[in-house]
XYZ file of N, CA, C and O in Angstrom:
740
model
N 48.111 -81.538 70.218
C 48.436 -80.141 70.422
C 49.928 -79.907 70.199
O 50.318 -78.950 69.529
N 50.742 -80.779 70.765
C 52.188 -80.627 70.608
C 52.609 -80.808 69.148
O 53.480 -80.082 68.659
N 51.982 -81.763 68.467
C 52.274 -81.943 67.041
C 51.898 -80.691 66.253
O 52.618 -80.284 65.343
N 50.768 -80.072 66.616
C 50.346 -78.851 65.917
C 51.312 -77.697 66.212
O 51.645 -76.926 65.319
N 51.752 -77.589 67.456
C 52.738 -76.557 67.787
C 54.019 -76.757 66.980
O 54.595 -75.788 66.475
N 54.445 -77.997 66.844
C 55.652 -78.284 66.069
C 55.454 -77.890 64.599
O 56.332 -77.266 63.995
N 54.296 -78.207 64.040
C 53.994 -77.819 62.656
C 53.964 -76.297 62.513
O 54.480 -75.742 61.528
N 53.396 -75.614 63.494
C 53.341 -74.146 63.482
C 54.750 -73.572 63.525
O 55.075 -72.630 62.785
N 55.594 -74.126 64.379
C 56.988 -73.665 64.485
C 57.707 -73.833 63.151
O 58.412 -72.927 62.697
N 57.498 -74.962 62.512
C 58.135 -75.209 61.209
C 57.650 -74.217 60.154
O 58.448 -73.676 59.384
N 56.317 -73.985 60.127
C 55.755 -73.024 59.161
C 56.293 -71.617 59.412
O 56.641 -70.897 58.474
N 56.345 -71.229 60.674
C 56.830 -69.889 61.014
C 58.315 -69.727 60.683
O 58.735 -68.664 60.223
N 59.103 -70.774 60.908
C 60.541 -70.655 60.657
C 60.831 -70.414 59.173
O 61.814 -69.758 58.844
N 59.976 -70.915 58.290
C 60.132 -70.654 56.857
C 59.970 -69.166 56.539
O 60.476 -68.686 55.538
N 59.245 -68.455 57.403
C 59.020 -67.012 57.240
C 59.948 -66.201 58.146
O 59.736 -65.002 58.336
N 60.924 -66.890 58.763
C 61.840 -66.265 59.708
C 61.083 -65.659 60.905
O 61.399 -64.574 61.390
N 60.046 -66.356 61.356
C 59.233 -65.950 62.503
C 59.288 -67.066 63.543
O 59.799 -68.160 63.266
N 58.705 -66.796 64.720
C 58.813 -67.742 65.829
C 57.480 -67.901 66.560
O 56.606 -67.040 66.483
N 57.395 -68.989 67.307
C 56.325 -69.213 68.272
C 56.968 -69.123 69.644
O 57.901 -69.879 69.942
N 56.512 -68.174 70.445
C 57.081 -67.962 71.773
C 55.971 -68.021 72.811
O 54.996 -67.272 72.724
N 56.104 -68.914 73.776
C 55.144 -68.965 74.876
C 55.430 -67.803 75.820
O 56.557 -67.654 76.294
N 54.429 -66.991 76.074
C 54.594 -65.852 76.966
C 54.089 -66.164 78.371
O 54.744 -65.834 79.360
N 52.907 -66.781 78.446
C 52.297 -67.095 79.744
C 51.516 -68.398 79.623
O 50.833 -68.628 78.618
N 51.584 -69.217 80.662
C 50.771 -70.427 80.753
C 50.063 -70.429 82.102
O 50.695 -70.213 83.142
N 48.738 -70.632 82.061
C 47.942 -70.744 83.289
C 48.171 -69.576 84.251
O 48.231 -69.765 85.462
N 48.291 -68.382 83.709
C 48.521 -67.201 84.546
C 47.192 -66.556 84.902
O 46.319 -66.415 84.051
N 47.064 -66.169 86.160
C 45.862 -65.463 86.598
C 46.047 -63.965 86.344
O 47.079 -63.396 86.684
N 45.030 -63.358 85.730
C 45.024 -61.939 85.423
C 43.889 -61.296 86.215
O 42.845 -61.908 86.415
N 44.111 -60.055 86.641
C 43.121 -59.363 87.468
C 43.183 -57.882 87.133
O 44.272 -57.325 86.959
N 41.987 -57.259 87.037
C 41.940 -55.828 86.731
C 40.716 -55.202 87.404
O 39.676 -55.842 87.539
N 40.858 -53.932 87.812
C 39.714 -53.239 88.421
C 38.712 -52.795 87.358
O 39.072 -52.488 86.225
N 37.453 -52.765 87.769
C 36.361 -52.310 86.911
C 35.448 -51.435 87.758
O 35.045 -51.842 88.851
N 35.156 -50.252 87.267
C 34.250 -49.353 87.986
C 32.810 -49.708 87.607
O 32.483 -49.838 86.431
N 31.967 -49.884 88.642
C 30.554 -50.219 88.445
C 29.699 -49.307 89.317
O 30.203 -48.634 90.219
N 28.415 -49.310 89.051
C 27.457 -48.577 89.888
C 26.751 -49.587 90.782
O 26.160 -50.555 90.301
N 26.830 -49.369 92.089
C 26.176 -50.237 93.060
C 25.449 -49.354 94.059
O 26.070 -48.482 94.690
N 24.157 -49.556 94.178
C 23.336 -48.755 95.087
C 23.506 -47.259 94.826
O 23.615 -46.451 95.747
N 23.581 -46.898 93.537
C 23.647 -45.503 93.147
C 25.007 -44.837 93.265
O 25.132 -43.645 93.011
N 26.028 -45.572 93.655
C 27.350 -44.949 93.735
C 28.390 -45.827 93.049
O 28.232 -47.040 92.924
N 29.475 -45.153 92.622
C 30.548 -45.862 91.938
C 31.333 -46.717 92.933
O 31.676 -46.251 94.020
N 31.594 -47.937 92.503
C 32.379 -48.874 93.305
C 33.405 -49.536 92.399
O 33.175 -49.706 91.208
N 34.504 -49.943 92.966
C 35.516 -50.690 92.231
C 35.346 -52.171 92.561
O 35.304 -52.550 93.742
N 35.239 -52.976 91.524
C 35.250 -54.426 91.681
C 36.429 -54.941 90.867
O 36.993 -54.218 90.042
N 36.793 -56.169 91.110
C 37.902 -56.757 90.360
C 37.404 -57.934 89.534
O 36.639 -58.766 90.021
N 37.829 -57.953 88.308
C 37.534 -59.052 87.395
C 38.826 -59.840 87.260
O 39.900 -59.251 87.083
N 38.714 -61.157 87.370
C 39.920 -61.952 87.206
C 39.606 -63.205 86.411
O 38.462 -63.629 86.304
N 40.645 -63.755 85.841
C 40.514 -64.982 85.085
C 41.874 -65.612 84.890
O 42.894 -64.925 84.866
N 41.869 -66.913 84.763
C 43.110 -67.636 84.512
C 43.128 -67.995 83.029
O 42.316 -68.797 82.565
N 44.038 -67.381 82.305
C 44.151 -67.603 80.870
C 45.086 -68.792 80.648
O 46.218 -68.802 81.141
N 44.590 -69.772 79.908
C 45.356 -71.006 79.719
C 46.704 -70.772 79.049
O 47.712 -71.332 79.469
N 46.696 -69.924 78.002
C 47.942 -69.748 77.253
C 47.923 -68.416 76.516
O 46.930 -68.054 75.900
N 49.037 -67.722 76.589
C 49.259 -66.537 75.758
C 50.599 -66.759 75.085
O 51.602 -67.026 75.754
N 50.569 -66.691 73.755
C 51.813 -66.875 73.029
C 51.944 -65.826 71.935
O 50.981 -65.142 71.597
N 53.152 -65.687 71.443
C 53.405 -64.824 70.287
C 53.650 -65.765 69.129
O 54.626 -66.511 69.110
N 52.715 -65.749 68.187
C 52.767 -66.639 67.031
C 52.956 -65.759 65.801
O 51.991 -65.146 65.317
N 54.206 -65.647 65.354
C 54.484 -64.716 64.270
C 54.297 -63.306 64.777
O 54.927 -62.886 65.740
N 53.365 -62.576 64.166
C 53.120 -61.191 64.597
C 51.831 -61.048 65.397
O 51.355 -59.944 65.618
N 51.255 -62.165 65.843
C 50.039 -62.120 66.658
C 50.338 -62.525 68.100
O 51.193 -63.368 68.345
N 49.593 -61.930 69.018
C 49.595 -62.365 70.415
C 48.317 -63.187 70.583
O 47.221 -62.642 70.624
N 48.480 -64.500 70.624
C 47.310 -65.374 70.740
C 46.937 -65.536 72.213
O 47.783 -65.845 73.048
N 45.674 -65.304 72.508
C 45.112 -65.455 73.849
C 44.230 -66.694 73.765
O 43.137 -66.655 73.208
N 44.736 -67.804 74.288
C 44.137 -69.118 74.041
C 43.467 -69.674 75.292
O 44.037 -69.657 76.384
N 42.253 -70.189 75.085
C 41.564 -70.933 76.124
C 41.367 -72.351 75.601
O 40.903 -72.540 74.478
N 41.749 -73.341 76.394
C 41.524 -74.729 76.021
C 40.146 -75.147 76.502
O 39.736 -74.810 77.609
N 39.438 -75.875 75.675
C 38.127 -76.428 76.040
C 38.118 -77.898 75.664
O 38.743 -78.303 74.675
N 37.365 -78.686 76.424
C 37.220 -80.081 76.010
C 36.461 -80.135 74.691
O 36.773 -80.932 73.818
N 35.481 -79.256 74.522
C 34.745 -79.211 73.254
C 34.009 -77.883 73.140
O 33.916 -77.115 74.099
N 33.501 -77.642 71.951
C 32.602 -76.515 71.730
C 31.316 -77.088 71.139
O 31.327 -78.125 70.472
N 30.194 -76.420 71.442
C 28.897 -76.886 70.948
C 28.614 -76.279 69.576
O 29.136 -75.218 69.244
N 27.772 -76.950 68.824
C 27.362 -76.426 67.519
C 26.656 -75.083 67.651
O 26.705 -74.259 66.744
N 26.004 -74.860 68.782
C 25.257 -73.609 68.977
C 26.151 -72.443 69.415
O 25.710 -71.292 69.402
N 27.407 -72.733 69.802
C 28.313 -71.662 70.218
C 28.556 -70.701 69.059
O 28.815 -71.128 67.932
N 28.469 -69.420 69.360
C 28.658 -68.390 68.336
C 30.021 -67.733 68.512
O 30.431 -67.428 69.628
N 30.686 -67.495 67.390
C 31.992 -66.867 67.413
C 32.051 -65.643 66.512
O 33.122 -65.139 66.224
N 30.879 -65.169 66.070
C 30.823 -63.959 65.257
C 30.305 -62.826 66.142
O 29.202 -62.900 66.680
N 31.115 -61.792 66.288
C 30.749 -60.646 67.112
C 29.739 -59.779 66.371
O 30.007 -59.300 65.277
N 28.562 -59.591 66.989
C 27.501 -58.790 66.376
C 27.177 -57.543 67.175
O 26.405 -56.713 66.718
N 27.726 -57.429 68.357
C 27.485 -56.253 69.190
C 27.513 -56.620 70.660
O 27.385 -57.789 71.032
N 27.674 -55.603 71.490
C 27.832 -55.863 72.923
C 26.539 -56.265 73.600
O 26.562 -56.998 74.585
N 25.400 -55.827 73.095
C 24.129 -56.242 73.675
C 23.983 -57.761 73.581
O 23.652 -58.426 74.565
N 24.236 -58.308 72.392
C 24.166 -59.757 72.210
C 25.225 -60.463 73.053
O 24.958 -61.505 73.652
N 26.414 -59.904 73.105
C 27.515 -60.515 73.842
C 27.168 -60.683 75.329
O 27.536 -61.666 75.953
N 26.437 -59.718 75.876
C 26.123 -59.747 77.300
C 24.876 -60.570 77.625
O 24.671 -60.927 78.778
N 24.054 -60.884 76.627
C 22.770 -61.532 76.924
C 22.580 -62.901 76.281
O 21.806 -63.705 76.789
N 23.259 -63.191 75.189
C 23.066 -64.440 74.454
C 23.975 -65.517 75.027
O 25.200 -65.442 74.901
N 23.390 -66.532 75.647
C 24.199 -67.579 76.282
C 25.020 -68.374 75.271
O 26.015 -68.997 75.647
N 24.648 -68.353 74.003
C 25.450 -69.021 72.981
C 26.721 -68.236 72.654
O 27.550 -68.696 71.873
N 26.859 -67.053 73.257
C 28.065 -66.253 73.062
C 28.960 -66.263 74.302
O 29.841 -65.425 74.451
N 28.739 -67.236 75.196
C 29.515 -67.249 76.437
C 31.017 -67.429 76.200
O 31.833 -66.838 76.900
N 31.401 -68.193 75.194
C 32.825 -68.356 74.904
C 33.397 -67.084 74.283
O 34.524 -66.687 74.560
N 32.591 -66.437 73.474
C 32.966 -65.145 72.890
C 33.156 -64.110 74.006
O 34.132 -63.359 74.014
N 32.232 -64.096 74.968
C 32.329 -63.203 76.122
C 33.616 -63.477 76.907
O 34.325 -62.555 77.300
N 33.922 -64.757 77.110
C 35.139 -65.125 77.838
C 36.378 -64.613 77.103
O 37.285 -64.047 77.723
N 36.417 -64.788 75.794
C 37.575 -64.329 75.027
C 37.715 -62.815 75.080
O 38.820 -62.297 75.228
N 36.600 -62.091 74.956
C 36.648 -60.631 75.078
C 37.179 -60.234 76.450
O 38.000 -59.323 76.573
N 36.703 -60.913 77.491
C 37.152 -60.600 78.849
C 38.650 -60.847 78.988
O 39.362 -60.036 79.589
N 39.141 -61.921 78.424
C 40.568 -62.217 78.488
C 41.391 -61.148 77.760
O 42.438 -60.736 78.260
N 40.922 -60.710 76.608
C 41.641 -59.643 75.892
C 41.612 -58.362 76.717
O 42.612 -57.649 76.814
N 40.478 -58.059 77.337
C 40.368 -56.863 78.187
C 41.360 -56.959 79.360
O 42.053 -55.980 79.667
N 41.423 -58.123 80.012
C 42.367 -58.310 81.118
C 43.805 -58.121 80.649
O 44.606 -57.474 81.331
N 44.122 -58.677 79.499
C 45.458 -58.520 78.939
C 45.757 -57.049 78.656
O 46.838 -56.549 78.970
N 44.787 -56.348 78.069
C 44.943 -54.929 77.743
C 45.196 -54.089 78.996
O 46.006 -53.157 78.975
N 44.521 -54.420 80.087
C 44.692 -53.648 81.323
C 46.128 -53.746 81.847
O 46.635 -52.800 82.431
N 46.767 -54.882 81.640
C 48.127 -55.061 82.157
C 49.209 -54.884 81.087
O 50.320 -54.476 81.381
N 48.885 -55.201 79.857
C 49.842 -55.130 78.748
C 49.189 -54.439 77.547
O 48.898 -55.070 76.533
N 48.943 -53.124 77.647
C 48.218 -52.419 76.576
C 48.881 -52.505 75.203
O 48.199 -52.474 74.179
N 50.184 -52.660 75.155
C 50.883 -52.729 73.867
C 50.496 -53.972 73.068
O 50.653 -53.998 71.851
N 49.970 -54.999 73.729
C 49.585 -56.231 73.046
C 48.245 -56.119 72.304
O 47.924 -56.980 71.490
N 47.453 -55.101 72.602
C 46.075 -55.047 72.115
C 45.956 -55.167 70.602
O 45.152 -55.955 70.101
N 46.720 -54.401 69.859
C 46.564 -54.403 68.408
C 46.976 -55.727 67.769
O 46.593 -56.028 66.640
N 47.729 -56.542 68.500
C 48.160 -57.846 67.997
C 47.313 -58.992 68.539
O 47.513 -60.147 68.166
N 46.363 -58.680 69.431
C 45.596 -59.720 70.124
C 44.764 -60.550 69.151
O 44.039 -60.017 68.317
N 44.906 -61.852 69.293
C 44.150 -62.814 68.488
C 43.628 -63.897 69.430
O 44.261 -64.935 69.610
N 42.479 -63.657 70.081
C 41.949 -64.640 71.025
C 41.345 -65.834 70.296
O 40.857 -65.703 69.174
N 41.378 -66.987 70.962
C 40.781 -68.168 70.358
C 40.626 -69.312 71.336
O 41.254 -69.345 72.387
N 39.754 -70.221 70.942
C 39.486 -71.439 71.704
C 40.144 -72.599 70.961
O 40.002 -72.728 69.748
N 40.814 -73.465 71.705
C 41.312 -74.710 71.135
C 40.527 -75.840 71.798
O 40.728 -76.124 72.979
N 39.608 -76.448 71.034
C 38.856 -77.587 71.592
C 39.651 -78.875 71.391
O 40.275 -79.073 70.348
N 39.630 -79.746 72.378
C 40.404 -80.971 72.277
C 39.603 -82.165 71.764
O 40.161 -83.050 71.129
N 38.288 -82.204 72.038
C 37.512 -83.356 71.591
C 37.512 -83.451 70.066
O 37.773 -84.496 69.496
N 37.201 -82.359 69.410
C 37.285 -82.263 67.951
C 38.349 -81.207 67.667
O 38.041 -80.042 67.428
N 39.591 -81.640 67.727
C 40.737 -80.739 67.658
C 40.738 -79.926 66.367
O 40.472 -80.440 65.284
N 41.022 -78.647 66.505
C 41.157 -77.758 65.360
C 42.623 -77.365 65.226
O 43.277 -77.073 66.227
N 43.119 -77.328 64.006
C 44.511 -76.946 63.785
C 44.748 -75.481 64.136
O 45.808 -75.111 64.606
N 43.770 -74.653 63.889
C 43.837 -73.234 64.232
C 42.824 -72.960 65.339
O 41.726 -73.505 65.307
N 43.158 -72.110 66.304
C 42.173 -71.764 67.340
C 40.909 -71.172 66.719
O 40.959 -70.477 65.710
N 39.763 -71.494 67.327
C 38.482 -70.929 66.897
C 38.435 -69.502 67.424
O 38.311 -69.266 68.619
N 38.584 -68.541 66.520
C 38.686 -67.141 66.914
C 37.388 -66.379 66.763
O 36.332 -66.949 66.470
N 37.464 -65.086 66.966
C 36.312 -64.199 66.879
C 36.264 -63.589 65.486
O 37.247 -63.014 65.020
N 35.105 -63.705 64.862
C 34.899 -63.099 63.545
C 34.160 -61.783 63.710
O 33.334 -61.618 64.614
N 34.439 -60.836 62.812
C 33.693 -59.580 62.809
C 32.398 -59.773 62.013
O 32.149 -60.873 61.489
N 31.548 -58.759 61.911
C 30.278 -58.927 61.174
C 30.458 -59.363 59.712
O 29.562 -59.966 59.129
N 31.612 -59.095 59.118
C 31.872 -59.517 57.736
C 32.534 -60.896 57.676
O 33.012 -61.318 56.626
N 32.575 -61.587 58.830
C 33.141 -62.929 58.962
C 34.650 -62.976 58.741
O 35.211 -63.997 58.384
N 35.306 -61.848 58.962
C 36.767 -61.790 58.935
C 37.252 -61.781 60.385
O 36.486 -61.515 61.305
N 38.545 -62.029 60.581
C 39.100 -62.038 61.936
C 38.922 -60.662 62.572
O 39.305 -59.650 61.989
N 38.305 -60.627 63.748
C 38.082 -59.368 64.463
C 39.422 -58.798 64.908
O 40.253 -59.505 65.483
N 39.632 -57.534 64.630
C 40.837 -56.824 65.053
C 40.495 -55.945 66.242
O 39.515 -55.201 66.219
N 41.318 -56.019 67.264
C 41.075 -55.237 68.480
C 41.811 -53.912 68.403
O 42.914 -53.827 67.880
N 41.166 -52.871 68.954
C 41.774 -51.555 69.060
C 41.240 -50.896 70.330
O 40.357 -51.446 71.007
N 41.775 -49.721 70.643
C 41.384 -49.010 71.876
C 39.883 -48.745 71.943
O 39.253 -48.953 72.972
N 39.320 -48.282 70.842
C 37.890 -47.944 70.839
C 37.037 -49.178 71.146
O 36.127 -49.123 71.978
N 37.323 -50.293 70.495
C 36.546 -51.515 70.704
C 36.675 -52.008 72.131
O 35.680 -52.346 72.769
N 37.884 -52.030 72.675
C 38.072 -52.578 74.020
C 37.499 -51.632 75.081
O 37.010 -52.082 76.112
N 37.505 -50.327 74.815
C 36.860 -49.394 75.745
C 35.338 -49.537 75.700
O 34.673 -49.417 76.731
N 34.789 -49.815 74.519
C 33.349 -50.088 74.424
C 33.009 -51.358 75.193
O 31.983 -51.426 75.864
N 33.880 -52.371 75.084
C 33.660 -53.596 75.848
C 33.692 -53.301 77.341
O 32.854 -53.781 78.094
N 34.657 -52.504 77.774
C 34.762 -52.174 79.196
C 33.491 -51.485 79.691
O 32.989 -51.803 80.771
N 32.942 -50.568 78.894
C 31.702 -49.886 79.275
C 30.544 -50.878 79.349
O 29.738 -50.838 80.292
N 30.459 -51.779 78.380
C 29.386 -52.784 78.381
C 29.553 -53.751 79.553
O 28.570 -54.135 80.197
N 30.792 -54.128 79.843
C 31.064 -55.013 80.976
C 30.684 -54.332 82.281
O 30.067 -54.939 83.163
N 31.033 -53.064 82.404
C 30.680 -52.302 83.606
C 29.166 -52.249 83.799
O 28.663 -52.462 84.906
N 28.459 -51.979 82.724
C 26.993 -51.926 82.791
C 26.413 -53.292 83.166
O 25.507 -53.400 83.993
N 26.968 -54.344 82.563
C 26.498 -55.696 82.860
C 26.738 -56.056 84.326
O 25.844 -56.539 85.020
N 27.956 -55.823 84.812
C 28.272 -56.159 86.201
C 27.447 -55.285 87.152
O 26.968 -55.763 88.177
N 27.239 -54.024 86.803
C 26.394 -53.148 87.623
C 24.992 -53.727 87.769
O 24.378 -53.638 88.838
N 24.483 -54.335 86.704
C 23.126 -54.912 86.758
C 23.058 -56.064 87.759
O 21.988 -56.350 88.301
N 24.181 -56.709 88.027
C 24.196 -57.796 89.002
C 23.971 -57.286 90.418
O 23.530 -58.021 91.294
N 24.288 -56.010 90.636
C 24.107 -55.402 91.959
C 22.723 -54.779 92.127
O 22.388 -54.302 93.205
N 21.931 -54.778 91.068
C 20.598 -54.165 91.108
C 19.664 -55.044 91.937
O 19.350 -56.175 91.554
N 19.217 -54.529 93.069
C 18.377 -55.308 93.975
C 16.977 -55.547 93.412
O 16.238 -56.379 93.926
N 16.620 -54.831 92.349
C 15.297 -55.024 91.734
C 15.287 -56.208 90.770
O 14.229 -56.692 90.394
N 16.466 -56.646 90.362
C 16.578 -57.775 89.425
C 16.851 -59.058 90.204
O 17.715 -59.093 91.062
N 16.111 -60.108 89.860
C 16.276 -61.391 90.528
C 17.171 -62.305 89.712
O 17.138 -62.292 88.487
N 17.958 -63.104 90.411
C 18.706 -64.153 89.740
C 17.758 -65.322 89.511
O 16.938 -65.638 90.372
N 17.880 -65.972 88.390
C 17.060 -67.146 88.110
C 17.961 -68.305 87.712
O 19.030 -68.104 87.136
N 17.504 -69.499 88.045
C 18.260 -70.683 87.672
C 18.076 -70.954 86.184
O 17.049 -70.616 85.595
N 19.052 -71.612 85.618
C 18.989 -71.967 84.212
C 17.944 -73.050 83.963
O 17.652 -73.867 84.841
N 17.384 -73.047 82.780
C 16.481 -74.121 82.371
C 17.265 -75.284 81.769
O 16.750 -76.389 81.670
N 18.495 -75.044 81.379
C 19.335 -76.051 80.741
C 20.200 -76.729 81.795
O 21.293 -76.285 82.116
N 19.686 -77.837 82.335
C 20.389 -78.517 83.426
C 21.694 -79.169 82.992
O 22.538 -79.487 83.820
N 21.892 -79.348 81.691
C 23.137 -79.954 81.205
C 24.346 -79.087 81.549
O 25.430 -79.606 81.803
N 24.149 -77.777 81.587
C 25.288 -76.911 81.898
C 25.630 -76.918 83.388
O 26.683 -76.443 83.784
N 24.758 -77.495 84.191
C 25.003 -77.564 85.636
C 26.028 -78.643 86.002
O 26.599 -78.605 87.092
N 26.255 -79.580 85.105
C 27.104 -80.726 85.406
C 28.467 -80.328 85.961
O 28.956 -80.890 86.927
N 29.103 -79.330 85.374
C 30.446 -78.929 85.801
C 30.454 -77.548 86.472
O 31.508 -76.976 86.666
N 29.312 -77.047 86.827
C 29.220 -75.715 87.418
C 29.772 -75.719 88.845
O 29.406 -76.571 89.668
N 30.606 -74.753 89.134
C 31.186 -74.638 90.464
C 30.203 -74.134 91.513
O 30.506 -74.145 92.703
N 29.024 -73.689 91.077
C 28.036 -73.117 91.996
C 26.843 -74.041 92.222
O 25.836 -73.638 92.790
N 26.946 -75.283 91.779
C 25.836 -76.229 91.916
C 25.386 -76.376 93.362
O 24.192 -76.480 93.641
N 26.328 -76.380 94.266
C 25.975 -76.578 95.673
C 25.210 -75.388 96.247
O 24.467 -75.532 97.206
N 25.365 -74.223 95.642
C 24.679 -73.033 96.127
C 23.243 -72.976 95.633
O 22.323 -72.688 96.382
N 23.042 -73.262 94.343
C 21.699 -73.097 93.785
C 20.845 -74.357 93.929
O 19.636 -74.308 93.706
N 21.465 -75.477 94.289
C 20.751 -76.739 94.507
C 19.977 -77.217 93.293
O 18.934 -77.857 93.420
N 20.447 -76.920 92.105
C 19.781 -77.355 90.879
C 20.020 -78.828 90.695
O 21.095 -79.334 90.860
């Protein structure tokens, strides 16, 4: 990782640009309005973003992972899929991180370039989000507000007493789950 950062710095300096670390391991928190028992409630969404840096003219929102699976999807196809397809969980995490950043630093939104850096099979460039045409997804106010609405609807569904929580069928994901002791899987 450090060797790659050094190479990035060298490449950027040729263009008279810089790599600047903005935040490391910072916890971000933002309010989200949801519907619970028929009335509006405020809940807080939080996450610890591993790294936010300014790389040239992009604000990279980076999450480190030990690895990514072949089934992980990084092409954004819509919010319905994002909220329901478990193969889009890393994509969902990146969207959430950009949303958290936008809530506190709205000026960064148009430059936001979220990505995953896996360490097991290291990638020189972070694995980012592609749009439906397989180009780098660009964030704007409309897109992030649509995400906020979809996130609100999704979180509201968690409060629906008519919907039951079910345990996963994929026990491999339970290995590092922080809730293993609760669900007894």
